[in-house]
Short mmCIF file of C-alpha atoms and ligand atoms in Angstrom, two decimals:
data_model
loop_
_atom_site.label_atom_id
_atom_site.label_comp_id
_atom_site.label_asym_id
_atom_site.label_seq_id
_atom_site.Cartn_x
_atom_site.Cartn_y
_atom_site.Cartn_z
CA UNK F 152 -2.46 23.72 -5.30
CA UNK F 153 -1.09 26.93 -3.63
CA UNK F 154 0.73 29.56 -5.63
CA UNK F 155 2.91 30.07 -2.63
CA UNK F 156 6.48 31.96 -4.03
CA UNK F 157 8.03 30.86 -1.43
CA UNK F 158 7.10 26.98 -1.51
CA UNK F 159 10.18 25.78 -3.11
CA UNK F 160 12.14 27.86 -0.82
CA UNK F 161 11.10 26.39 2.01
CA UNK F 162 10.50 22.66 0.80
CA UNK F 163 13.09 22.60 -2.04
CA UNK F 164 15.28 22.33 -3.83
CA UNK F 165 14.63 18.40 -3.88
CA UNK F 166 11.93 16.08 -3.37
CA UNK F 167 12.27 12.63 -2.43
CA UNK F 168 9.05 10.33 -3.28
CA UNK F 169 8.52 7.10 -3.03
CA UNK F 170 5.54 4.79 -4.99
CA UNK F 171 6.76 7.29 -7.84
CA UNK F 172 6.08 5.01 -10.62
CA UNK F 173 2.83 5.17 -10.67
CA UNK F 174 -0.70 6.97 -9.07
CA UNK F 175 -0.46 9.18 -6.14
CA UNK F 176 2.91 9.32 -6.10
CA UNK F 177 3.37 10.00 -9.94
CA UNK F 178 1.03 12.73 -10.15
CA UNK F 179 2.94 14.33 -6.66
CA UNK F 180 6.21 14.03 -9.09
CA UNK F 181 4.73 15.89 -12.39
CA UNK F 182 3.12 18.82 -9.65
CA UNK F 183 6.12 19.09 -8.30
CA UNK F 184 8.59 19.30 -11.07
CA UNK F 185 5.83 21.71 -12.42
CA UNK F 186 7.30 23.88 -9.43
CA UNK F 187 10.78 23.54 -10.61
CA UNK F 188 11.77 20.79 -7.95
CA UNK F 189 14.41 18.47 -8.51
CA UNK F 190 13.32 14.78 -7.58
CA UNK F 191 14.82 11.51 -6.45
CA UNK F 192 11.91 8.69 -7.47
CA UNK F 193 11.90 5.73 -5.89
CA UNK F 194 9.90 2.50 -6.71
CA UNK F 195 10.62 -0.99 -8.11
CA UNK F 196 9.96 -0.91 -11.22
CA UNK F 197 12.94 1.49 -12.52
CA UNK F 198 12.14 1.30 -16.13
CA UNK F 199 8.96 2.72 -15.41
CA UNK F 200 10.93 5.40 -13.05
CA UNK F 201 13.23 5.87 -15.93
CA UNK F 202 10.66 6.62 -18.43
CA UNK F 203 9.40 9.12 -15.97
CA UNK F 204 12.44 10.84 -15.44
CA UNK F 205 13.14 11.50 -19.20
CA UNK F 206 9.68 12.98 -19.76
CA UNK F 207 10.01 15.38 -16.60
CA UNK F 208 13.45 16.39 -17.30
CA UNK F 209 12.56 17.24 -20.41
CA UNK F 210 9.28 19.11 -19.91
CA UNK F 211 10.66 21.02 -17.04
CA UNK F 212 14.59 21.26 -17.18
CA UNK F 213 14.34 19.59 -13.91
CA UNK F 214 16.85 16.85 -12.49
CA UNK F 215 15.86 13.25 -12.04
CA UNK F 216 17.40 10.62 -9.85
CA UNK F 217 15.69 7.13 -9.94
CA UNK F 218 16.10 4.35 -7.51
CA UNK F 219 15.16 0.77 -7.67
CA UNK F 220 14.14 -0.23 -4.44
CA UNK F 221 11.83 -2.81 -2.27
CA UNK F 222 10.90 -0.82 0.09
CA UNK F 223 9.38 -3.94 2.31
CA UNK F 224 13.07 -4.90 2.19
CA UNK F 225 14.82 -3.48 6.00
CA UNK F 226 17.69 -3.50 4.33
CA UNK F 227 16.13 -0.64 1.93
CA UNK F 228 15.70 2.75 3.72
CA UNK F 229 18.96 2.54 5.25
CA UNK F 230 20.38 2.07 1.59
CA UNK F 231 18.32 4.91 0.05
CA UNK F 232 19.57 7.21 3.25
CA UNK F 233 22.79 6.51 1.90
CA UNK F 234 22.34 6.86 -1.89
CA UNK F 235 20.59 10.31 -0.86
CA UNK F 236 23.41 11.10 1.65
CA UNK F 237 24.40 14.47 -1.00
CA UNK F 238 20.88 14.85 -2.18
CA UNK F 239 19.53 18.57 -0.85
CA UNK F 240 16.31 16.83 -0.24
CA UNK F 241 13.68 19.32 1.70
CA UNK F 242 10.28 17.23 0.79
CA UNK F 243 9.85 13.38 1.35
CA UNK F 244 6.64 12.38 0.00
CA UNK F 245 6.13 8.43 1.14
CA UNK F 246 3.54 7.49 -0.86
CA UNK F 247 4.63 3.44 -1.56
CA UNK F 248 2.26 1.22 0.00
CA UNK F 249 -0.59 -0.95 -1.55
CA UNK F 250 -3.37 -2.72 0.38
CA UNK F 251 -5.25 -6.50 0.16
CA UNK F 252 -9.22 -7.09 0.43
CA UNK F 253 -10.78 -10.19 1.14
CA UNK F 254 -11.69 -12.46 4.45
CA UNK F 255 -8.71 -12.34 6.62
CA UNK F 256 -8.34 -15.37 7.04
CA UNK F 257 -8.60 -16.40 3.16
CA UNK F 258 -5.80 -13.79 2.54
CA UNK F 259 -2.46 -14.69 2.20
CA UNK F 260 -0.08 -13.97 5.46
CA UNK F 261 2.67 -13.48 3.77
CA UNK F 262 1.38 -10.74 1.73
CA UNK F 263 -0.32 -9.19 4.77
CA UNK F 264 3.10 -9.38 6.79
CA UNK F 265 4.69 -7.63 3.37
CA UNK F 266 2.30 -5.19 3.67
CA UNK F 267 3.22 -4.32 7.01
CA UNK F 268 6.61 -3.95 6.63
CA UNK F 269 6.05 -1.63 3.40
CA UNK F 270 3.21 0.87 4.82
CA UNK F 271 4.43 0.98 8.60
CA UNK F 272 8.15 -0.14 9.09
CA UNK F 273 9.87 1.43 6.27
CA UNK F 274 7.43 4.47 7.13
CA UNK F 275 9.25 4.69 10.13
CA UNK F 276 12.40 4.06 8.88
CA UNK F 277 12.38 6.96 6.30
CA UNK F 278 10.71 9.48 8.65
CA UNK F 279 13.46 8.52 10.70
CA UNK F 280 16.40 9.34 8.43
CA UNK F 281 15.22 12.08 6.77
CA UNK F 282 12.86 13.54 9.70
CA UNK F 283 17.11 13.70 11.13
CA UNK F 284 18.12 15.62 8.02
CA UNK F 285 15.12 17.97 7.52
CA UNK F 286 15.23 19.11 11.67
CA UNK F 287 18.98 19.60 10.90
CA UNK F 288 18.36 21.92 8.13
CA UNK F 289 15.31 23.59 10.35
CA UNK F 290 12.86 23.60 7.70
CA UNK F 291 11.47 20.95 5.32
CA UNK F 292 7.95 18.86 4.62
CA UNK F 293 6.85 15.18 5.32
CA UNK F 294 3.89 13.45 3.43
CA UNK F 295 2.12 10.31 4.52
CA UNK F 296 -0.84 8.49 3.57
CA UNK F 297 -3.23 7.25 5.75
CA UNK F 298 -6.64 6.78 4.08
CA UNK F 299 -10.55 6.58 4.83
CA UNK F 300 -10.07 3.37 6.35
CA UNK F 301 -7.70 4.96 8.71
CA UNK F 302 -10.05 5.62 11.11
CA UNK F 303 -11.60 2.50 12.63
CA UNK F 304 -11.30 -1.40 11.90
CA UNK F 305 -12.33 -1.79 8.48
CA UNK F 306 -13.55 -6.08 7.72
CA UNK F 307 -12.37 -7.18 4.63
CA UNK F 308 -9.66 -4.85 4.24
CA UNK F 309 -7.98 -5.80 8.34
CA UNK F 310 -4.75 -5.20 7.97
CA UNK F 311 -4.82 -2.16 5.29
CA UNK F 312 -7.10 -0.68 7.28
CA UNK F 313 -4.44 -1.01 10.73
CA UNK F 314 -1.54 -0.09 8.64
CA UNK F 315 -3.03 3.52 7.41
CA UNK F 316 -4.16 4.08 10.98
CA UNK F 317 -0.76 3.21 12.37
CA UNK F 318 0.05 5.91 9.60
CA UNK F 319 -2.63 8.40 10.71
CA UNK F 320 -1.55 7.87 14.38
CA UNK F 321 2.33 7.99 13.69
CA UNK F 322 1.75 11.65 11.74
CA UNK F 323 0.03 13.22 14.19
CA UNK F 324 2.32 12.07 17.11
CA UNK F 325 5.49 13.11 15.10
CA UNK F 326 3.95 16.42 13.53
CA UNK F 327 4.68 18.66 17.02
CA UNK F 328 7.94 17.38 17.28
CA UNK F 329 9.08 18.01 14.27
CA UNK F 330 7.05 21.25 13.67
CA UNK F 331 8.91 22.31 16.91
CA UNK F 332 12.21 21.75 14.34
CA UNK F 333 11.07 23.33 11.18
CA UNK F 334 9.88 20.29 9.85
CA UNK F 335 5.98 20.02 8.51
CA UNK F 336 4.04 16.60 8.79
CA UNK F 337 0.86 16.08 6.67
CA UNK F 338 -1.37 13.01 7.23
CA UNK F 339 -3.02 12.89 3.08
CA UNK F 340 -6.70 10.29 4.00
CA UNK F 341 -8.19 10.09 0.39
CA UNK F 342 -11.02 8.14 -0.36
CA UNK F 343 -11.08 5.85 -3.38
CA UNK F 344 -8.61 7.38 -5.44
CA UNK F 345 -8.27 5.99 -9.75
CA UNK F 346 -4.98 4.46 -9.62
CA UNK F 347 -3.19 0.58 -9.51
CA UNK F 348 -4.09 0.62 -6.07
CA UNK F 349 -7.48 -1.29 -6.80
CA UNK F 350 -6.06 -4.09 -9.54
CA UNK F 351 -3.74 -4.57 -6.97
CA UNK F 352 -5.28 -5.23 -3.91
CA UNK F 353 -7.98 -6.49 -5.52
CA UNK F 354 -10.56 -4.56 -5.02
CA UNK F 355 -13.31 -2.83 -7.41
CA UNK F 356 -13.51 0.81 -7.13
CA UNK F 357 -16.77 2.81 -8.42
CA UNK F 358 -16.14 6.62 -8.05
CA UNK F 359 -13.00 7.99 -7.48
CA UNK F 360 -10.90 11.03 -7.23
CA UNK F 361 -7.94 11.22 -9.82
CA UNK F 362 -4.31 11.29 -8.39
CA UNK F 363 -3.83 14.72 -9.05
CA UNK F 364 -6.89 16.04 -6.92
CA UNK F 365 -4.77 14.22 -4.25
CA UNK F 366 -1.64 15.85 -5.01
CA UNK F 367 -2.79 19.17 -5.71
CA UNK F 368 -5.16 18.92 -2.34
CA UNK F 369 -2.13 17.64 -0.43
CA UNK F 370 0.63 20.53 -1.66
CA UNK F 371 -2.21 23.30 -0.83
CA UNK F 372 -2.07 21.63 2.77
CA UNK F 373 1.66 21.15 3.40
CA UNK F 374 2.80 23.97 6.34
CA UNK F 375 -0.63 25.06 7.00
CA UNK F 376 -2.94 21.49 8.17
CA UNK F 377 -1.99 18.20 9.88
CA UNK F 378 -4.11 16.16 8.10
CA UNK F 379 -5.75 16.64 4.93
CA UNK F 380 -8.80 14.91 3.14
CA UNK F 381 -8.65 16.11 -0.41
CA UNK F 382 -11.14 15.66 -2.94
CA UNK F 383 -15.17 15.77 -2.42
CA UNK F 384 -15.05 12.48 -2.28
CA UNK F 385 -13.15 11.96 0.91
CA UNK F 386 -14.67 14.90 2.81
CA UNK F 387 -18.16 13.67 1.74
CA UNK F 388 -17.50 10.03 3.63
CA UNK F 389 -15.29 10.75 6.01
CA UNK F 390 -18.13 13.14 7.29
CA UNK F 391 -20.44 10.96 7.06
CA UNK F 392 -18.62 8.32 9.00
CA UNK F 393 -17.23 10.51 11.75
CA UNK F 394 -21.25 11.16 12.20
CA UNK F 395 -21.22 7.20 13.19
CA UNK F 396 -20.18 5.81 17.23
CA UNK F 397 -16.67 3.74 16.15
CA UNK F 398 -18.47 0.16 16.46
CA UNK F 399 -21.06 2.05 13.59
CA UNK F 400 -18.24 2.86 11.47
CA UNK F 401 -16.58 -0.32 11.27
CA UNK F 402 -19.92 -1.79 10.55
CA UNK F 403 -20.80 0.20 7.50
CA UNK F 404 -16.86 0.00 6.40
CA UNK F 405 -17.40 -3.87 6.47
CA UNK F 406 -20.36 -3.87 4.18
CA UNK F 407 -18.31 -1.73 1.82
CA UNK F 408 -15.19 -3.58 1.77
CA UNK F 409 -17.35 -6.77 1.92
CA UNK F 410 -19.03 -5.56 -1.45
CA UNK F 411 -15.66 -4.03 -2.75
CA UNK F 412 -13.74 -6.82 -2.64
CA UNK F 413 -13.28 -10.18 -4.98
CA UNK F 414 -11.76 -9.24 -7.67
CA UNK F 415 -8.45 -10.83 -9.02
CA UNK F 416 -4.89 -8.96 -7.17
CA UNK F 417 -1.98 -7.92 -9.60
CA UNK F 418 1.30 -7.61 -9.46
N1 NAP A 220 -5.81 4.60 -4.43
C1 NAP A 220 -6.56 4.71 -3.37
O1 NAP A 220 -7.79 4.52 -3.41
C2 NAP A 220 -5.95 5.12 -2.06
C3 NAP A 220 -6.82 5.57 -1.04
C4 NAP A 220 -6.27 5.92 0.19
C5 NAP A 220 -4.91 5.87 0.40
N2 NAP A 220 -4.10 5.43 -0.62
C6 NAP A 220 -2.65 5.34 -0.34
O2 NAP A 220 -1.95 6.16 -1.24
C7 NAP A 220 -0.64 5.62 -1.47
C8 NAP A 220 -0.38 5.55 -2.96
O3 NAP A 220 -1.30 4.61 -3.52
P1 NAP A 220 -1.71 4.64 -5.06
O4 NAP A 220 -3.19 4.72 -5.11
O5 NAP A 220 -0.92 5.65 -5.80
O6 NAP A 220 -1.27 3.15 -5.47
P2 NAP A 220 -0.57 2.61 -6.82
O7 NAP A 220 -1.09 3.33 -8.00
O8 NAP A 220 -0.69 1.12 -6.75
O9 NAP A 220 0.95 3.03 -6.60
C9 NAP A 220 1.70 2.46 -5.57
C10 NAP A 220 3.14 2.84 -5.75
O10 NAP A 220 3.91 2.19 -4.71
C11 NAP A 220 5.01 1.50 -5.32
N3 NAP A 220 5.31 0.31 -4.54
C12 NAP A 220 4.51 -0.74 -4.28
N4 NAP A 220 5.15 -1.67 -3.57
C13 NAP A 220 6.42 -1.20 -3.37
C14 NAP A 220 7.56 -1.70 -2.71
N5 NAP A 220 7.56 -2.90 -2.10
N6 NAP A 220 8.69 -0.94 -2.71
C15 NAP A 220 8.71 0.26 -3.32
N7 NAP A 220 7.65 0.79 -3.94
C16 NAP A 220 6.52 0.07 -3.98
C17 NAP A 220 4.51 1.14 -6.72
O11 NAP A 220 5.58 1.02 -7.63
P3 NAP A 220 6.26 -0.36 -8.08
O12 NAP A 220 5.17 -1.33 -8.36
O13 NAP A 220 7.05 0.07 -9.27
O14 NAP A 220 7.13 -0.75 -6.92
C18 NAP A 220 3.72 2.41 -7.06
O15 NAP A 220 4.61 3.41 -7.53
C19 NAP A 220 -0.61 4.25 -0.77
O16 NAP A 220 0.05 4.38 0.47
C20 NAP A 220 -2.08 3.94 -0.54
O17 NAP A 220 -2.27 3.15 0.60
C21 NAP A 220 -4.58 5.06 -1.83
#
């Protein structure tokens, strides 16, 4: 993580983040109330938020909004926008999302179609809202996750795969527009990554980076790199697959996902 002085000045004094309750996006909200940010956390499990909040605010003398939300729900960004509407928020971090493994067409649609509207359309709807308040301001940071499966198709993990590289895609088209107003975007591709993201989707996970490798790779990025790859991890395969032609990749991502996937989803 950079020791930049001036990082809260020019991403503070607030940080909205969303998936707070847990992995990624609950490391992201210890580093950066470690910085002295105040936060707004957002998830759906608010007790969980809640619990989080006391600890921070208490460890850092920081201030700690939570906010229940579905964010697969349309009606959900435009309510946050509004909940945050006095909020002096100069960092969104977006990191809800979760993904599904398995044969397509053994997966459930509905759950797919969920998935969608959580990674990509409420993506777009908060980088929307807030990418309105930071270019007003002239100066702030956006943080979205694409992934390692961002890239190319990946079988066995379809849709996942298209939503992070609808994410990948959307970041670096919005990035020069909004660097043009103050406004940094930072693409965050991890590799496997030790968090509820496997149980979830279902997938087993051998090595993986911890969430605060991401976090700390991703803050050392913000203002100065479009996308970033943190961990060894990450840079070690995504090498290695940008070595491959694209049909190549999505090959060898198939046989990975094929042999990564089957295990029971939560939640
Ligand atoms: N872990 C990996 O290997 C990996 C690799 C590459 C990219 N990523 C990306 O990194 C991001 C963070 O993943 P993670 O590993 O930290 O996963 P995680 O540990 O499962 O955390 C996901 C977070 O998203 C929240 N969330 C899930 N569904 C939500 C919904 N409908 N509305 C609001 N919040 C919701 C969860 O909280 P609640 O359950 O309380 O709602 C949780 O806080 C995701 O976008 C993921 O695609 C992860």
């Amino acid at each position: 993580m950079t020791k930049d002085d001036n990082f809260k000045g020019r991403f503070g004094p607030s940080a909205l983040i969303t998936g707070a309750s847990d992995g990624i996006g609950r490391a992201f909200a210890v580093a950066l109330a470690e910085r002295g940010f105040d936060l707004i956390l957002v998830a759906r499990r608010q007790d969980v938020l809640e619990t989080l909040a006391t600890d921070l605010s208490a460890r850092f003398g920081v201030e700690v909004q939570v906010i229940a939300s579905d964010l697969s729900d349309p009606a959900a960004v435009p309510a946050l926008l509004v909940e945050t509407d006095a909020a002096s928020v100069g960092l969104v971090i977006a990191a809800a999302g979760f993904g599904s493994a398995g044969a397509f067409l053994d997966l459930d649609p509905a759950t797919e179609a969920n998935m969608v509207d959580l990674n990509c359309r409420s993506v777009v709807a908060l980088c929307h809202g807030f990418g309105q308040r930071l270019a007003q301001q002239g100066r702030g940071g956006i943080v979205l996750f694409s992934s390692l499966v961002g890239f190319s198709g990946a079988p066995y993990s379809a849709t996942y795969a298209a939503t992070k590289g609808f994410v990948q895609s959307f970041a670096e088209g919005i990035a020069p527009e909004l660097g043009a107003r103050g406004v940094s975007v930072l693409s965050v591709a991890p590799g496997p990554v030790g968090t509820g993201f496997a149980a979830r989707a279902g997938m087993q996970m051998g090595q993986a980076a911890t969430p605060e490798t991401i976090a700390g790779g991703a803050l050392a990025a913000l203002g100065k790199r479009g996308t970033v790859r943190p961990g060894f991890l990450a840079k070690l395969l995504g090498w290695s697959l940008a070595m491959l032609p694209r049909a190549g990749r999505v090959r060898v991502l198939g046989a990975i996902m094929k042999g990564m996937a089957g295990a029971p989803s939560s939640r």
